[in-house]
Amino acid sequence: MKHFFILLFSTIGFYNIAFTQSENDTLKNEWSVNVNFFVNELIFSKGIDENIIGYQAPVESLLTYRRYFNKKFVWQIGVNFYNKNSEIDFVSGFGENQTQSKKGYYLRTGFQKYYHLSDKVKFYLGTDLLFSFQKYKAFIEFDDTTFFFNGNYTHINREKEIGLVPHLGFRWELNSKVSFSTETNLIASYVFFDIELDNPFSSQPLITSDTNSMQRDSEKMSFRFQQPIVLLLNFRF
């Protein structure tokens, strides 16, 4: 499904670039594609099994739409989503079968202001609102194991996040319609946790708790910084 949306938006963008407007028209719309996703996820990470408990998707959007009010002021909305699964043992020596899954959805929207450094190079500042949801599930199966009791081990962690993303970046324009950009982000957010635990151990070895089942809500403030390692390909029409 993710690849379908990428192909759909890319096709729409190329169609508008190639057939809709001339060089003299005012180009007010733009699609932006995260090049890092194609390089890392579709090429280098394809088929690689990994321990995903600590994975968190970057807040840079996979796909972004921008609307230009004028040459300097822009509104944007972007999305990012992922779905990872792993069958490697994340706790060595426990159980017959261990699986992990993690999925997440990100939405960010806000404004940018551009400053022209030259005919081809621009510097921009912006601030976005960030909304995200992540769900992590770990499962250990204890079939034919008499040492443990009361079923299998299941741990579900849901995270809901809302915050601000101030960012700055640079853009290099190939022509009036195609450009590359990179940016860095500071994320200040409030994270809500919802933890469910079904634990067959008399003494819980994975999470500090002596209970066999638990459901707990909590929250925290989060501050993190992301370096400008993302490369964006922009199509304006």
Short mmCIF file of C-alpha atoms in Angstrom, two decimals:
data_model
loop_
_atom_site.label_atom_id
_atom_site.label_comp_id
_atom_site.label_asym_id
_atom_site.label_seq_id
_atom_site.Cartn_x
_atom_site.Cartn_y
_atom_site.Cartn_z
CA MET A 1 0.00 0.00 0.00
CA LYS A 2 2.85 2.41 0.84
CA HIS A 3 4.51 1.79 -2.50
CA PHE A 4 1.18 2.38 -4.28
CA PHE A 5 0.81 5.87 -2.75
CA ILE A 6 4.41 6.72 -3.60
CA LEU A 7 3.88 5.70 -7.22
CA LEU A 8 0.55 7.56 -7.40
CA PHE A 9 1.89 10.85 -6.04
CA SER A 10 5.04 10.64 -8.14
CA THR A 11 2.98 10.06 -11.29
CA ILE A 12 0.74 13.04 -10.54
CA GLY A 13 3.78 15.21 -9.91
CA PHE A 14 5.56 14.27 -13.12
CA TYR A 15 2.35 14.75 -15.11
CA ASN A 16 1.90 18.27 -13.82
CA ILE A 17 5.55 19.12 -14.38
CA ALA A 18 5.59 17.83 -17.93
CA PHE A 19 2.19 18.89 -19.28
CA THR A 20 0.43 21.58 -17.29
CA GLN A 21 2.34 24.83 -17.04
CA SER A 22 4.94 26.83 -18.92
CA GLU A 23 8.03 28.51 -17.50
CA ASN A 24 6.20 31.87 -17.36
CA ASP A 25 3.32 30.62 -15.23
CA THR A 26 3.21 31.10 -11.45
CA LEU A 27 4.05 27.72 -9.89
CA LYS A 28 2.12 27.53 -6.62
CA ASN A 29 2.08 23.77 -5.87
CA GLU A 30 4.82 21.33 -5.02
CA TRP A 31 5.30 17.63 -4.23
CA SER A 32 8.34 16.58 -2.22
CA VAL A 33 9.72 13.02 -1.98
CA ASN A 34 12.13 11.77 0.70
CA VAL A 35 15.06 10.28 -1.25
CA ASN A 36 16.52 8.68 1.90
CA PHE A 37 13.51 6.37 2.14
CA PHE A 38 14.12 4.87 -1.29
CA VAL A 39 17.84 4.43 -0.62
CA ASN A 40 17.62 3.05 2.93
CA GLU A 41 14.34 1.14 3.01
CA LEU A 42 13.92 -0.11 -0.54
CA ILE A 43 17.57 -0.85 -1.35
CA PHE A 44 19.90 -1.29 1.64
CA SER A 45 17.39 -2.53 4.25
CA LYS A 46 15.42 -4.83 1.96
CA GLY A 47 15.26 -8.33 3.42
CA ILE A 48 17.27 -7.44 6.54
CA ASP A 49 15.88 -8.81 9.82
CA GLU A 50 16.42 -6.51 12.78
CA ASN A 51 15.60 -5.95 16.42
CA ILE A 52 13.00 -3.22 16.15
CA ILE A 53 12.24 -2.44 19.80
CA GLY A 54 14.17 0.85 19.67
CA TYR A 55 13.21 1.86 16.14
CA GLN A 56 11.64 5.27 15.70
CA ALA A 57 10.94 6.72 12.28
CA PRO A 58 12.45 10.14 11.55
CA VAL A 59 10.00 13.01 11.58
CA GLU A 60 10.99 14.03 8.06
CA SER A 61 7.97 13.31 5.89
CA LEU A 62 8.01 10.57 3.30
CA LEU A 63 5.72 12.65 1.07
CA THR A 64 4.98 16.37 1.39
CA TYR A 65 2.63 18.76 -0.39
CA ARG A 66 3.40 22.50 -0.37
CA ARG A 67 1.32 25.50 -1.38
CA TYR A 68 3.15 28.73 -2.23
CA PHE A 69 1.34 31.94 -1.22
CA ASN A 70 4.17 33.98 -2.73
CA LYS A 71 7.91 33.56 -3.41
CA LYS A 72 8.77 33.53 0.29
CA PHE A 73 5.83 32.12 2.27
CA VAL A 74 4.77 28.45 2.04
CA TRP A 75 2.27 26.13 3.75
CA GLN A 76 3.08 22.42 3.83
CA ILE A 77 1.59 19.12 4.99
CA GLY A 78 3.52 15.83 5.08
CA VAL A 79 3.07 12.20 6.09
CA ASN A 80 5.34 9.35 7.10
CA PHE A 81 4.36 5.77 7.94
CA TYR A 82 6.08 2.44 8.48
CA ASN A 83 5.35 -1.18 9.39
CA LYS A 84 8.20 -3.40 10.61
CA ASN A 85 8.19 -7.07 11.65
CA SER A 86 10.93 -9.24 13.09
CA GLU A 87 11.26 -12.87 14.18
CA ILE A 88 14.74 -12.70 15.71
CA ASP A 89 15.09 -13.55 19.43
CA PHE A 90 15.08 -10.30 21.37
CA VAL A 91 15.49 -12.16 24.72
CA SER A 92 18.01 -14.96 24.31
CA GLY A 93 17.08 -18.37 25.76
CA PHE A 94 13.37 -17.75 26.37
CA GLY A 95 10.51 -19.54 24.66
CA GLU A 96 9.97 -21.44 21.44
CA ASN A 97 9.06 -18.46 19.26
CA GLN A 98 9.71 -14.73 19.60
CA THR A 99 8.18 -12.08 17.34
CA GLN A 100 8.10 -8.30 17.29
CA SER A 101 6.10 -5.82 15.26
CA LYS A 102 6.09 -2.05 15.18
CA LYS A 103 4.11 0.40 13.09
CA GLY A 104 3.73 4.15 13.11
CA TYR A 105 2.02 7.07 11.43
CA TYR A 106 3.24 10.67 11.32
CA LEU A 107 1.49 13.85 10.20
CA ARG A 108 3.11 17.28 10.27
CA THR A 109 1.84 20.58 8.93
CA GLY A 110 3.02 24.17 9.19
CA PHE A 111 4.67 27.07 7.43
CA GLN A 112 8.05 27.92 5.93
CA LYS A 113 9.67 31.23 4.96
CA TYR A 114 12.36 31.35 2.27
CA TYR A 115 15.35 33.66 1.96
CA HIS A 116 17.21 33.91 -1.35
CA LEU A 117 20.98 33.54 -1.02
CA SER A 118 21.47 33.45 -4.80
CA ASP A 119 19.53 32.66 -7.95
CA LYS A 120 19.83 28.92 -7.24
CA VAL A 121 20.24 28.63 -3.47
CA LYS A 122 17.64 29.39 -0.79
CA PHE A 123 17.69 29.24 2.99
CA TYR A 124 14.43 28.61 4.86
CA LEU A 125 13.01 28.58 8.37
CA GLY A 126 9.81 26.87 9.43
CA THR A 127 7.67 25.44 12.20
CA ASP A 128 5.31 22.46 12.00
CA LEU A 129 2.77 20.83 14.25
CA LEU A 130 3.55 17.12 14.68
CA PHE A 131 1.01 14.35 15.35
CA SER A 132 2.14 10.72 15.53
CA PHE A 133 1.04 7.27 16.64
CA GLN A 134 3.27 4.22 17.19
CA LYS A 135 2.42 0.71 18.33
CA TYR A 136 4.97 -1.90 19.42
CA LYS A 137 4.06 -5.53 20.16
CA ALA A 138 6.36 -8.26 21.50
CA PHE A 139 5.29 -11.90 21.82
CA ILE A 140 7.05 -14.97 23.27
CA GLU A 141 5.51 -18.42 22.87
CA PHE A 142 6.13 -21.09 25.55
CA ASP A 143 4.72 -24.26 23.98
CA ASP A 144 5.99 -27.50 25.56
CA THR A 145 7.74 -25.57 28.33
CA THR A 146 6.82 -26.59 31.90
CA PHE A 147 9.08 -24.15 33.73
CA PHE A 148 6.74 -21.24 33.02
CA PHE A 149 3.02 -21.04 33.65
CA ASN A 150 -0.17 -19.18 32.79
CA GLY A 151 0.32 -18.80 29.03
CA ASN A 152 2.57 -16.79 26.75
CA TYR A 153 4.27 -13.42 27.16
CA THR A 154 2.73 -10.41 25.37
CA HIS A 155 3.80 -6.79 25.64
CA ILE A 156 1.99 -3.97 23.77
CA ASN A 157 3.15 -0.36 23.92
CA ARG A 158 1.22 2.47 22.23
CA GLU A 159 2.63 5.97 21.90
CA LYS A 160 0.69 9.09 20.92
CA GLU A 161 2.71 12.24 20.34
CA ILE A 162 1.89 15.90 19.72
CA GLY A 163 4.51 18.60 19.42
CA LEU A 164 6.27 21.39 17.57
CA VAL A 165 9.02 20.92 14.98
CA PRO A 166 11.07 24.08 14.33
CA HIS A 167 13.37 23.44 11.36
CA LEU A 168 15.82 25.10 9.03
CA GLY A 169 17.10 24.00 5.66
CA PHE A 170 18.75 24.79 2.36
CA ARG A 171 17.37 24.37 -1.14
CA TRP A 172 19.22 24.14 -4.45
CA GLU A 173 17.13 24.72 -7.56
CA LEU A 174 17.99 22.89 -10.77
CA ASN A 175 15.36 24.93 -12.61
CA SER A 176 12.00 26.57 -11.84
CA LYS A 177 10.31 23.20 -11.30
CA VAL A 178 12.89 20.76 -9.86
CA SER A 179 15.02 21.26 -6.75
CA PHE A 180 16.83 19.42 -3.95
CA SER A 181 16.70 20.37 -0.28
CA THR A 182 17.96 19.22 3.11
CA GLU A 183 16.92 20.31 6.59
CA THR A 184 17.47 19.75 10.29
CA ASN A 185 14.72 19.44 12.91
CA LEU A 186 14.30 20.14 16.61
CA ILE A 187 11.35 18.19 18.06
CA ALA A 188 9.67 19.33 21.28
CA SER A 189 6.71 17.09 22.07
CA TYR A 190 4.42 15.54 24.66
CA VAL A 191 4.18 11.73 24.50
CA PHE A 192 1.34 9.62 25.93
CA PHE A 193 2.10 5.93 26.68
CA ASP A 194 -0.40 3.09 26.94
CA ILE A 195 1.22 -0.19 28.09
CA GLU A 196 -0.47 -3.61 28.18
CA LEU A 197 1.35 -6.60 29.66
CA ASP A 198 0.37 -10.27 29.86
CA ASN A 199 3.20 -11.93 31.78
CA PRO A 200 3.50 -15.65 32.66
CA PHE A 201 6.58 -15.18 34.86
CA SER A 202 6.45 -15.23 38.64
CA SER A 203 9.33 -12.74 38.59
CA GLN A 204 9.17 -10.51 35.51
CA PRO A 205 12.57 -10.59 33.70
CA LEU A 206 11.91 -8.11 30.89
CA ILE A 207 10.19 -5.19 32.59
CA THR A 208 10.56 -4.26 36.25
CA SER A 209 7.28 -5.59 37.63
CA ASP A 210 6.08 -8.52 39.76
CA THR A 211 2.57 -8.64 38.33
CA ASN A 212 1.27 -11.21 35.86
CA SER A 213 -0.87 -8.69 33.97
CA MET A 214 -0.81 -4.93 33.79
CA GLN A 215 -2.26 -1.97 31.95
CA ARG A 216 -0.68 1.41 32.62
CA ASP A 217 -0.91 4.91 31.21
CA SER A 218 1.86 7.49 31.48
CA GLU A 219 3.26 10.52 29.70
CA LYS A 220 6.50 12.45 29.29
CA MET A 221 8.06 15.47 27.62
CA SER A 222 10.43 14.70 24.75
CA PHE A 223 13.17 16.84 23.18
CA ARG A 224 15.32 15.54 20.34
CA PHE A 225 17.43 16.87 17.51
CA GLN A 226 17.80 15.42 14.03
CA GLN A 227 20.82 16.28 11.92
CA PRO A 228 20.44 17.34 8.25
CA ILE A 229 20.95 13.90 6.74
CA VAL A 230 17.72 13.81 4.74
CA LEU A 231 17.65 14.60 1.02
CA LEU A 232 14.37 15.79 -0.49
CA LEU A 233 13.52 15.86 -4.19
CA ASN A 234 10.98 18.59 -4.96
CA PHE A 235 8.68 18.93 -8.00
CA ARG A 236 6.92 22.28 -8.38
CA PHE A 237 3.94 22.80 -10.71
#
